[in-house]
Amino acid sequence: TWLEPSWSQHSPPWAFCAPMALSVGTGSGGGAVAAEEALEKLERCQGTSDAEGAAGAVHELVGAGASSTQLEVANDTVSAMVQQARAGGGKVALGHVLVASAEIMCAQDSDQLALDAADEAVAVFRDARHGKGLASALDAGFRAHAALGEPKAGLRAANRELESIRTAGDRKMEVCVLEMLAHAHAMLEEPHSAINAAKQAEEIHRSTGDKEGEGTALLKIAEMRWALGELAEATEVARQAYAAFVAANSTWGQEQAKATISSLLATRGQMEKAPNRQEAVKALRELARAVEKRDMNEAKSAEERLNKMRDLVSDQEVVEHLQPLLQKDAGAMEFLKQLGWNFGETEGLPGTLIKQFPHEAFYLHTIMTGMGFGPQFRSVHPWRKGRVQTDYHAITVSQLPETEAWQMELGFRPGIIDSTFQSLSVIHFP
């Protein structure tokens, strides 16, 4: 089951319904390979005393879902680099490896140790007047606070740094912290606050002529507009971001902006206008050719590219390209199974069944049955696990919009707590 933030740039890989009841997974073990590559990169960075590179390698390692053994190896490597930096490797180098240490500790559920390392890194980068390093340390601290169940404490720490930087008049450091805050608010699903921080960052970038920074901030605003359901506004801001990236000659930025514009247009029912539409169709054709030739590497490459643009091809187009091949060539189906596809052949409907119910319908049902909840108590986005009533489990993704500051500062908002009881009604739904 894929659960992604509403502002995610791309649809989840291969989730569609087709006449063949065909579902696709990935059997390439890409996460394990990426983790191993990140670990090798970390070891190279240790050999060259590249502290910043080591922090990047650790970020990739954790993002790839590293195993406990890989995390232990990484922890030993980073600990040695911390000792080396303390012995004279330089303050900035120490800050980077402390951030790396904090990220590993968070992944190992040593959250308080992670917070201690992040706090030390903040102090190091603050003294060095290193804006990007300070932002990375504040982000590590925010994540540690969130893991400890206190994400607002992480935001308060970042805002204290922001006020101090503004007093000192350091615009370069200010914009780095603003970008970190925009990202943190996005993680907490607080789009209005994320937009506010990103707009301030965008104004600074524009005043200093930093077109790439301006494009990055605009792209964050577009994603947050998308999260709020403001699709037309999000599309326009994403186009502004693309223009800024073009002016900056930023290839990666242009690619990100085009992907966002394409997904927004697809969401708005204007798939044919999406900039990446033809590239997505080309990837689908290449996947079909690779299956026909039994070329595993080419198939994986095409599948990976198509997964990033899944919302730019329709289910019908996928069926039109692959169904004739599967009908005339029984070996094609076996090849796709090796690639990780599931054709639903097992009897008895294996796996876990999770059913989603519409948020609006859920609260219409409560009104019709005698309970009218106010806006701050309509937090349930209901799901139900199980195939028979005796095995049902109620699940809710409970979300509320931003509101008055005193409510946002609460450890748990009353409407979120009450959602656990409200969600139980799905047990009796059809």
CSV table of C-alpha atoms in Angstrom, one decimal:
chain,number,residue,atom,x,y,z
A,1,THR,CA,0.0,0.0,0.0
A,2,TRP,CA,1.4,3.4,-1.0
A,3,LEU,CA,0.8,6.4,1.2
A,4,GLU,CA,2.4,9.6,0.0
A,5,PRO,CA,2.0,13.2,0.8
A,6,SER,CA,-0.4,15.0,-1.4
A,7,TRP,CA,2.5,17.2,-2.7
A,8,SER,CA,4.7,14.3,-3.8
A,9,GLN,CA,6.0,15.1,-7.3
A,10,HIS,CA,5.3,11.7,-8.8
A,11,SER,CA,2.7,9.0,-8.4
A,12,PRO,CA,3.8,5.8,-6.7
A,13,PRO,CA,5.4,3.1,-8.9
A,14,TRP,CA,2.9,1.0,-10.8
A,15,ALA,CA,-0.4,1.1,-9.1
A,16,PHE,CA,-3.1,0.6,-11.7
A,17,CYS,CA,-6.1,-1.5,-12.6
A,18,ALA,CA,-6.2,-3.4,-15.9
A,19,PRO,CA,-8.4,-6.1,-17.4
A,20,MET,CA,-5.6,-8.6,-16.7
A,21,ALA,CA,-5.7,-7.8,-12.9
A,22,LEU,CA,-2.1,-7.0,-13.3
A,23,SER,CA,0.0,-5.4,-10.6
A,24,VAL,CA,3.7,-4.5,-10.7
A,25,GLY,CA,6.4,-4.4,-8.1
A,26,THR,CA,10.1,-4.1,-8.3
A,27,GLY,CA,12.2,-7.1,-7.8
A,28,SER,CA,15.6,-5.5,-8.6
A,29,GLY,CA,16.7,-5.0,-5.0
A,30,GLY,CA,17.6,-1.4,-5.9
A,31,GLY,CA,17.5,-0.3,-2.3
A,32,ALA,CA,20.1,-2.8,-1.1
A,33,VAL,CA,22.4,-2.0,-4.1
A,34,ALA,CA,22.1,1.8,-3.3
A,35,ALA,CA,22.9,1.2,0.3
A,36,GLU,CA,26.0,-0.8,-0.5
A,37,GLU,CA,27.1,1.9,-3.0
A,38,ALA,CA,26.6,4.6,-0.3
A,39,LEU,CA,28.6,2.6,2.2
A,40,GLU,CA,31.5,2.3,-0.3
A,41,LYS,CA,31.2,6.1,-1.0
A,42,LEU,CA,31.4,6.7,2.8
A,43,GLU,CA,34.6,4.6,3.0
A,44,ARG,CA,36.2,6.5,0.2
A,45,CYS,CA,35.3,9.8,1.9
A,46,GLN,CA,37.0,8.6,5.0
A,47,GLY,CA,40.1,7.8,3.0
A,48,THR,CA,40.2,11.3,1.6
A,49,SER,CA,39.0,13.1,4.8
A,50,ASP,CA,36.0,14.4,2.9
A,51,ALA,CA,33.7,15.3,5.8
A,52,GLU,CA,31.0,16.9,3.7
A,53,GLY,CA,31.0,14.0,1.2
A,54,ALA,CA,30.7,11.6,4.2
A,55,ALA,CA,27.6,13.4,5.4
A,56,GLY,CA,26.1,13.1,1.9
A,57,ALA,CA,26.9,9.4,1.7
A,58,VAL,CA,25.3,8.8,5.1
A,59,HIS,CA,22.2,10.6,3.9
A,60,GLU,CA,22.0,8.4,0.9
A,61,LEU,CA,22.7,5.3,3.0
A,62,VAL,CA,19.8,6.0,5.4
A,63,GLY,CA,17.5,7.0,2.5
A,64,ALA,CA,18.2,3.6,0.8
A,65,GLY,CA,17.0,1.8,3.9
A,66,ALA,CA,20.3,0.5,5.2
A,67,SER,CA,20.4,-2.7,7.2
A,68,SER,CA,21.3,-2.7,10.9
A,69,THR,CA,24.7,-4.2,10.0
A,70,GLN,CA,25.4,-1.5,7.4
A,71,LEU,CA,24.4,1.2,9.9
A,72,GLU,CA,26.8,-0.3,12.4
A,73,VAL,CA,29.6,-0.2,9.9
A,74,ALA,CA,28.7,3.4,9.0
A,75,ASN,CA,28.6,4.4,12.6
A,76,ASP,CA,32.1,3.0,13.2
A,77,THR,CA,33.4,4.9,10.2
A,78,VAL,CA,31.8,8.2,11.1
A,79,SER,CA,32.9,7.9,14.8
A,80,ALA,CA,36.5,7.6,13.6
A,81,MET,CA,36.0,10.7,11.4
A,82,VAL,CA,34.6,12.6,14.4
A,83,GLN,CA,37.6,11.7,16.5
A,84,GLN,CA,39.9,12.8,13.6
A,85,ALA,CA,38.1,16.1,13.2
A,86,ARG,CA,38.3,16.8,16.9
A,87,ALA,CA,42.0,16.1,16.8
A,88,GLY,CA,42.5,18.9,14.3
A,89,GLY,CA,40.5,18.2,11.2
A,90,GLY,CA,38.8,21.7,11.3
A,91,LYS,CA,35.6,23.0,12.7
A,92,VAL,CA,33.5,22.8,9.6
A,93,ALA,CA,34.6,19.2,9.0
A,94,LEU,CA,33.6,18.4,12.6
A,95,GLY,CA,30.2,19.9,12.0
A,96,HIS,CA,29.6,17.8,8.9
A,97,VAL,CA,30.6,14.5,10.5
A,98,LEU,CA,28.5,15.3,13.6
A,99,VAL,CA,25.5,15.7,11.3
A,100,ALA,CA,26.3,12.4,9.7
A,101,SER,CA,26.5,10.8,13.2
A,102,ALA,CA,23.2,12.3,14.2
A,103,GLU,CA,21.5,10.9,11.1
A,104,ILE,CA,22.9,7.4,11.7
A,105,MET,CA,21.8,7.5,15.4
A,106,CYS,CA,18.3,8.5,14.4
A,107,ALA,CA,18.2,5.5,12.0
A,108,GLN,CA,19.3,3.3,14.9
A,109,ASP,CA,16.6,4.8,17.2
A,110,SER,CA,19.2,6.4,19.5
A,111,ASP,CA,17.2,9.7,19.2
A,112,GLN,CA,18.6,11.5,22.3
A,113,LEU,CA,22.2,10.8,21.2
A,114,ALA,CA,21.2,12.0,17.7
A,115,LEU,CA,19.9,15.2,19.2
A,116,ASP,CA,23.1,15.8,21.2
A,117,ALA,CA,25.2,15.4,18.1
A,118,ALA,CA,23.0,17.7,16.1
A,119,ASP,CA,23.0,20.4,18.8
A,120,GLU,CA,26.8,20.3,18.9
A,121,ALA,CA,26.9,20.6,15.1
A,122,VAL,CA,24.6,23.6,15.3
A,123,ALA,CA,27.0,25.3,17.6
A,124,VAL,CA,30.0,24.5,15.4
A,125,PHE,CA,28.4,25.8,12.2
A,126,ARG,CA,27.0,28.9,14.0
A,127,ASP,CA,30.5,29.8,15.2
A,128,ALA,CA,31.9,29.2,11.7
A,129,ARG,CA,29.1,31.3,10.1
A,130,HIS,CA,28.4,28.4,7.7
A,131,GLY,CA,24.8,28.7,6.5
A,132,LYS,CA,24.3,25.4,4.6
A,133,GLY,CA,26.0,23.5,7.4
A,134,LEU,CA,23.8,25.2,10.0
A,135,ALA,CA,20.7,24.3,8.1
A,136,SER,CA,21.7,20.7,7.8
A,137,ALA,CA,22.4,20.5,11.5
A,138,LEU,CA,19.1,22.2,12.4
A,139,ASP,CA,17.4,19.7,10.1
A,140,ALA,CA,19.1,16.8,11.9
A,141,GLY,CA,18.0,18.3,15.2
A,142,PHE,CA,14.4,18.7,13.9
A,143,ARG,CA,14.3,15.0,12.9
A,144,ALA,CA,15.7,13.9,16.2
A,145,HIS,CA,13.1,16.0,18.1
A,146,ALA,CA,10.4,14.6,15.8
A,147,ALA,CA,11.5,11.0,16.6
A,148,LEU,CA,11.3,11.9,20.3
A,149,GLY,CA,7.7,13.1,19.7
A,150,GLU,CA,8.5,16.8,19.9
A,151,PRO,CA,8.7,18.2,16.4
A,152,LYS,CA,7.7,21.7,17.5
A,153,ALA,CA,10.8,21.8,19.7
A,154,GLY,CA,12.8,21.4,16.6
A,155,LEU,CA,11.0,24.2,14.9
A,156,ARG,CA,11.5,26.5,17.9
A,157,ALA,CA,15.2,25.8,17.9
A,158,ALA,CA,15.4,26.7,14.2
A,159,ASN,CA,13.4,29.9,14.7
A,160,ARG,CA,15.6,31.0,17.5
A,161,GLU,CA,18.6,30.6,15.2
A,162,LEU,CA,16.7,32.5,12.5
A,163,GLU,CA,16.0,35.5,14.8
A,164,SER,CA,19.7,35.6,15.9
A,165,ILE,CA,20.9,35.6,12.3
A,166,ARG,CA,18.5,38.3,11.4
A,167,THR,CA,19.7,40.5,14.2
A,168,ALA,CA,23.3,40.0,12.9
A,169,GLY,CA,22.1,40.8,9.4
A,170,ASP,CA,23.5,37.7,7.7
A,171,ARG,CA,21.3,37.2,4.6
A,172,LYS,CA,23.2,34.2,3.3
A,173,MET,CA,22.7,32.3,6.6
A,174,GLU,CA,19.1,33.5,6.9
A,175,VAL,CA,18.0,32.1,3.5
A,176,CYS,CA,19.6,28.7,4.4
A,177,VAL,CA,17.6,28.5,7.6
A,178,LEU,CA,14.4,29.6,5.9
A,179,GLU,CA,14.8,26.8,3.3
A,180,MET,CA,15.2,24.3,6.2
A,181,LEU,CA,12.1,25.6,7.9
A,182,ALA,CA,10.1,25.4,4.7
A,183,HIS,CA,11.1,21.7,4.3
A,184,ALA,CA,10.4,21.0,8.0
A,185,HIS,CA,6.9,22.5,7.8
A,186,ALA,CA,6.2,20.5,4.6
A,187,MET,CA,7.2,17.3,6.5
A,188,LEU,CA,4.7,18.2,9.2
A,189,GLU,CA,2.1,18.8,6.6
A,190,GLU,CA,1.8,22.5,7.4
A,191,PRO,CA,1.7,23.9,3.8
A,192,HIS,CA,0.8,27.5,4.8
A,193,SER,CA,3.8,27.8,7.1
A,194,ALA,CA,6.0,26.1,4.5
A,195,ILE,CA,4.8,28.7,1.8
A,196,ASN,CA,5.5,31.5,4.2
A,197,ALA,CA,9.1,30.4,4.8
A,198,ALA,CA,9.7,29.6,1.1
A,199,LYS,CA,8.4,33.0,0.0
A,200,GLN,CA,10.8,34.8,2.4
A,201,ALA,CA,13.6,32.7,1.0
A,202,GLU,CA,12.5,33.4,-2.6
A,203,GLU,CA,12.6,37.2,-1.9
A,204,ILE,CA,16.2,37.0,-0.6
A,205,HIS,CA,17.3,34.9,-3.6
A,206,ARG,CA,15.7,37.4,-6.0
A,207,SER,CA,17.3,40.4,-4.3
A,208,THR,CA,20.8,38.7,-4.5
A,209,GLY,CA,20.3,37.6,-8.1
A,210,ASP,CA,20.5,33.9,-7.2
A,211,LYS,CA,18.2,32.4,-9.9
A,212,GLU,CA,18.8,28.8,-8.9
A,213,GLY,CA,17.9,29.5,-5.3
A,214,GLU,CA,14.8,31.5,-6.5
A,215,GLY,CA,13.7,28.5,-8.6
A,216,THR,CA,14.2,26.1,-5.7
A,217,ALA,CA,12.0,28.3,-3.4
A,218,LEU,CA,9.4,28.7,-6.1
A,219,LEU,CA,9.3,24.9,-6.6
A,220,LYS,CA,8.6,24.4,-2.9
A,221,ILE,CA,5.8,26.9,-3.0
A,222,ALA,CA,4.3,25.1,-6.0
A,223,GLU,CA,4.4,21.8,-4.1
A,224,MET,CA,2.7,23.4,-1.1
A,225,ARG,CA,0.0,25.0,-3.4
A,226,TRP,CA,-0.5,21.5,-4.8
A,227,ALA,CA,-0.9,20.1,-1.2
A,228,LEU,CA,-3.7,22.7,-0.7
A,229,GLY,CA,-5.5,21.6,-3.8
A,230,GLU,CA,-4.7,24.9,-5.6
A,231,LEU,CA,-3.7,23.2,-8.8
A,232,ALA,CA,-3.9,26.1,-11.2
A,233,GLU,CA,-1.8,28.3,-8.9
A,234,ALA,CA,0.7,25.5,-8.3
A,235,THR,CA,1.1,25.1,-12.1
A,236,GLU,CA,1.8,28.8,-12.6
A,237,VAL,CA,4.4,28.9,-9.8
A,238,ALA,CA,6.1,25.7,-11.1
A,239,ARG,CA,6.4,27.4,-14.5
A,240,GLN,CA,8.0,30.4,-12.8
A,241,ALA,CA,10.4,28.0,-11.1
A,242,TYR,CA,11.2,26.5,-14.5
A,243,ALA,CA,11.9,30.0,-15.9
A,244,ALA,CA,14.3,30.7,-13.0
A,245,PHE,CA,16.1,27.5,-13.5
A,246,VAL,CA,16.5,28.2,-17.2
A,247,ALA,CA,18.0,31.6,-16.4
A,248,ALA,CA,20.4,29.9,-14.0
A,249,ASN,CA,21.3,27.3,-16.6
A,250,SER,CA,20.4,24.6,-13.9
A,251,THR,CA,19.7,21.3,-15.6
A,252,TRP,CA,18.7,19.4,-12.5
A,253,GLY,CA,16.3,22.3,-11.6
A,254,GLN,CA,14.7,22.3,-15.0
A,255,GLU,CA,14.1,18.6,-14.8
A,256,GLN,CA,12.5,18.9,-11.3
A,257,ALA,CA,10.3,21.8,-12.5
A,258,LYS,CA,9.2,19.9,-15.6
A,259,ALA,CA,8.4,16.8,-13.6
A,260,THR,CA,6.2,18.9,-11.2
A,261,ILE,CA,4.5,20.8,-14.1
A,262,SER,CA,3.8,17.5,-15.8
A,263,SER,CA,2.3,15.8,-12.8
A,264,LEU,CA,0.2,18.9,-12.0
A,265,LEU,CA,-1.2,18.9,-15.6
A,266,ALA,CA,-1.9,15.2,-15.4
A,267,THR,CA,-3.8,15.7,-12.1
A,268,ARG,CA,-5.8,18.5,-13.8
A,269,GLY,CA,-6.7,16.1,-16.7
A,270,GLN,CA,-4.4,17.8,-19.2
A,271,MET,CA,-1.9,14.9,-19.6
A,272,GLU,CA,-1.3,15.7,-23.3
A,273,LYS,CA,0.1,19.1,-22.4
A,274,ALA,CA,2.6,17.8,-19.9
A,275,PRO,CA,6.2,18.5,-20.9
A,276,ASN,CA,7.3,15.0,-20.0
A,277,ARG,CA,4.4,13.2,-21.7
A,278,GLN,CA,6.3,12.1,-24.7
A,279,GLU,CA,9.3,10.9,-22.6
A,280,ALA,CA,6.9,8.8,-20.5
A,281,VAL,CA,5.3,7.2,-23.6
A,282,LYS,CA,8.8,6.5,-25.0
A,283,ALA,CA,9.8,4.8,-21.7
A,284,LEU,CA,6.7,2.6,-22.0
A,285,ARG,CA,7.6,1.6,-25.6
A,286,GLU,CA,11.1,0.8,-24.5
A,287,LEU,CA,9.9,-1.3,-21.7
A,288,ALA,CA,7.7,-3.3,-24.1
A,289,ARG,CA,10.7,-3.8,-26.5
A,290,ALA,CA,12.9,-4.8,-23.6
A,291,VAL,CA,10.4,-7.5,-22.5
A,292,GLU,CA,10.2,-8.8,-26.1
A,293,LYS,CA,14.0,-9.0,-26.3
A,294,ARG,CA,14.3,-10.4,-22.8
A,295,ASP,CA,16.8,-7.7,-21.9
A,296,MET,CA,16.7,-7.4,-18.1
A,297,ASN,CA,19.0,-4.4,-17.7
A,298,GLU,CA,17.1,-2.4,-20.4
A,299,ALA,CA,13.7,-3.4,-18.9
A,300,LYS,CA,14.8,-2.3,-15.4
A,301,SER,CA,16.1,1.0,-16.8
A,302,ALA,CA,12.8,1.7,-18.7
A,303,GLU,CA,10.7,0.6,-15.7
A,304,GLU,CA,12.7,2.9,-13.4
A,305,ARG,CA,12.2,5.9,-15.7
A,306,LEU,CA,8.5,5.1,-16.2
A,307,ASN,CA,7.9,4.8,-12.4
A,308,LYS,CA,9.0,8.4,-12.1
A,309,MET,CA,6.3,9.5,-14.7
A,310,ARG,CA,3.6,6.9,-14.0
A,311,ASP,CA,0.9,9.6,-14.0
A,312,LEU,CA,1.8,10.6,-17.6
A,313,VAL,CA,0.6,7.3,-19.2
A,314,SER,CA,-2.9,5.9,-18.7
A,315,ASP,CA,-3.7,2.4,-17.6
A,316,GLN,CA,-5.2,1.7,-21.0
A,317,GLU,CA,-1.9,2.7,-22.7
A,318,VAL,CA,0.0,0.3,-20.5
A,319,VAL,CA,-2.4,-2.5,-21.4
A,320,GLU,CA,-2.3,-1.6,-25.1
A,321,HIS,CA,1.5,-1.9,-25.1
A,322,LEU,CA,1.9,-5.1,-23.1
A,323,GLN,CA,-1.2,-7.2,-23.4
A,324,PRO,CA,-0.6,-8.2,-27.1
A,325,LEU,CA,2.9,-9.2,-26.2
A,326,LEU,CA,1.7,-11.3,-23.3
A,327,GLN,CA,-1.0,-13.0,-25.4
A,328,LYS,CA,1.3,-14.1,-28.1
A,329,ASP,CA,4.4,-14.9,-26.0
A,330,ALA,CA,4.0,-16.9,-22.8
A,331,GLY,CA,7.6,-16.4,-22.0
A,332,ALA,CA,7.0,-12.6,-21.6
A,333,MET,CA,4.9,-13.2,-18.5
A,334,GLU,CA,7.7,-15.3,-16.9
A,335,PHE,CA,10.2,-12.6,-17.8
A,336,LEU,CA,8.0,-9.9,-16.1
A,337,LYS,CA,7.7,-12.1,-13.0
A,338,GLN,CA,11.4,-12.2,-12.8
A,339,LEU,CA,11.4,-8.4,-13.0
A,340,GLY,CA,9.0,-8.4,-10.0
A,341,TRP,CA,5.6,-8.2,-11.5
A,342,ASN,CA,2.6,-9.9,-9.9
A,343,PHE,CA,-0.2,-11.2,-12.1
A,344,GLY,CA,-2.5,-12.3,-9.3
A,345,GLU,CA,-2.3,-16.0,-10.1
A,346,THR,CA,-2.3,-17.2,-6.5
A,347,GLU,CA,-5.6,-18.6,-5.4
A,348,GLY,CA,-7.5,-17.2,-2.4
A,349,LEU,CA,-6.6,-13.5,-2.8
A,350,PRO,CA,-3.3,-13.5,-0.9
A,351,GLY,CA,-1.8,-10.6,1.0
A,352,THR,CA,-3.4,-7.9,3.1
A,353,LEU,CA,-6.6,-6.2,2.0
A,354,ILE,CA,-6.9,-2.6,3.1
A,355,LYS,CA,-9.9,-0.6,2.0
A,356,GLN,CA,-10.1,3.1,1.9
A,357,PHE,CA,-13.3,5.1,2.6
A,358,PRO,CA,-13.8,8.8,1.4
A,359,HIS,CA,-13.2,11.4,4.1
A,360,GLU,CA,-16.2,13.4,3.1
A,361,ALA,CA,-18.5,10.3,3.0
A,362,PHE,CA,-17.3,9.3,6.5
A,363,TYR,CA,-18.4,12.6,8.0
A,364,LEU,CA,-21.6,12.7,6.0
A,365,HIS,CA,-22.3,9.3,7.6
A,366,THR,CA,-21.7,10.7,11.1
A,367,ILE,CA,-24.1,13.6,10.5
A,368,MET,CA,-26.8,11.2,9.2
A,369,THR,CA,-26.4,9.0,12.3
A,370,GLY,CA,-26.7,11.9,14.7
A,371,MET,CA,-23.1,13.2,15.4
A,372,GLY,CA,-22.0,16.5,13.7
A,373,PHE,CA,-18.3,17.1,14.3
A,374,GLY,CA,-16.8,20.6,14.0
A,375,PRO,CA,-13.9,21.5,11.7
A,376,GLN,CA,-11.2,20.8,14.3
A,377,PHE,CA,-12.6,17.3,14.9
A,378,ARG,CA,-13.0,16.2,11.3
A,379,SER,CA,-9.5,14.6,11.2
A,380,VAL,CA,-10.3,11.0,10.1
A,381,HIS,CA,-9.2,9.7,6.7
A,382,PRO,CA,-10.5,6.2,7.2
A,383,TRP,CA,-9.1,2.8,6.1
A,384,ARG,CA,-10.0,-0.7,7.1
A,385,LYS,CA,-7.8,-3.8,7.2
A,386,GLY,CA,-9.2,-7.3,6.8
A,387,ARG,CA,-11.5,-9.4,4.7
A,388,VAL,CA,-14.2,-10.5,7.2
A,389,GLN,CA,-15.7,-8.5,10.1
A,390,THR,CA,-14.3,-10.7,12.8
A,391,ASP,CA,-10.8,-9.8,11.5
A,392,TYR,CA,-11.4,-6.1,10.8
A,393,HIS,CA,-9.0,-3.4,12.1
A,394,ALA,CA,-9.8,0.3,11.8
A,395,ILE,CA,-7.0,2.5,10.5
A,396,THR,CA,-7.0,6.3,10.2
A,397,VAL,CA,-4.6,8.8,8.7
A,398,SER,CA,-5.6,11.7,11.0
A,399,GLN,CA,-4.8,15.1,9.7
A,400,LEU,CA,-6.0,18.6,10.6
A,401,PRO,CA,-5.2,22.0,8.9
A,402,GLU,CA,-3.0,24.6,10.7
A,403,THR,CA,-5.0,26.7,13.2
A,404,GLU,CA,-4.4,29.0,16.2
A,405,ALA,CA,-0.9,28.9,17.7
A,406,TRP,CA,-2.0,27.5,21.1
A,407,GLN,CA,-3.5,24.5,19.4
A,408,MET,CA,-0.5,23.9,17.2
A,409,GLU,CA,1.7,23.9,20.4
A,410,LEU,CA,-0.2,21.1,22.0
A,411,GLY,CA,1.5,17.7,22.2
A,412,PHE,CA,-1.7,16.2,20.7
A,413,ARG,CA,-4.6,18.1,19.4
A,414,PRO,CA,-8.0,17.0,20.7
A,415,GLY,CA,-9.4,16.4,17.3
A,416,ILE,CA,-6.5,14.0,16.6
A,417,ILE,CA,-7.0,12.1,19.9
A,418,ASP,CA,-10.7,11.8,19.2
A,419,SER,CA,-10.1,10.3,15.7
A,420,THR,CA,-9.0,7.0,17.3
A,421,PHE,CA,-12.6,6.6,18.6
A,422,GLN,CA,-14.3,8.0,15.5
A,423,SER,CA,-12.4,5.6,13.2
A,424,LEU,CA,-13.9,2.5,14.9
A,425,SER,CA,-17.2,3.1,13.0
A,426,VAL,CA,-15.6,1.7,9.8
A,427,ILE,CA,-15.8,-1.8,11.4
A,428,HIS,CA,-19.5,-1.7,10.6
A,429,PHE,CA,-19.2,-0.2,7.1
A,430,PRO,CA,-20.1,-2.4,4.1
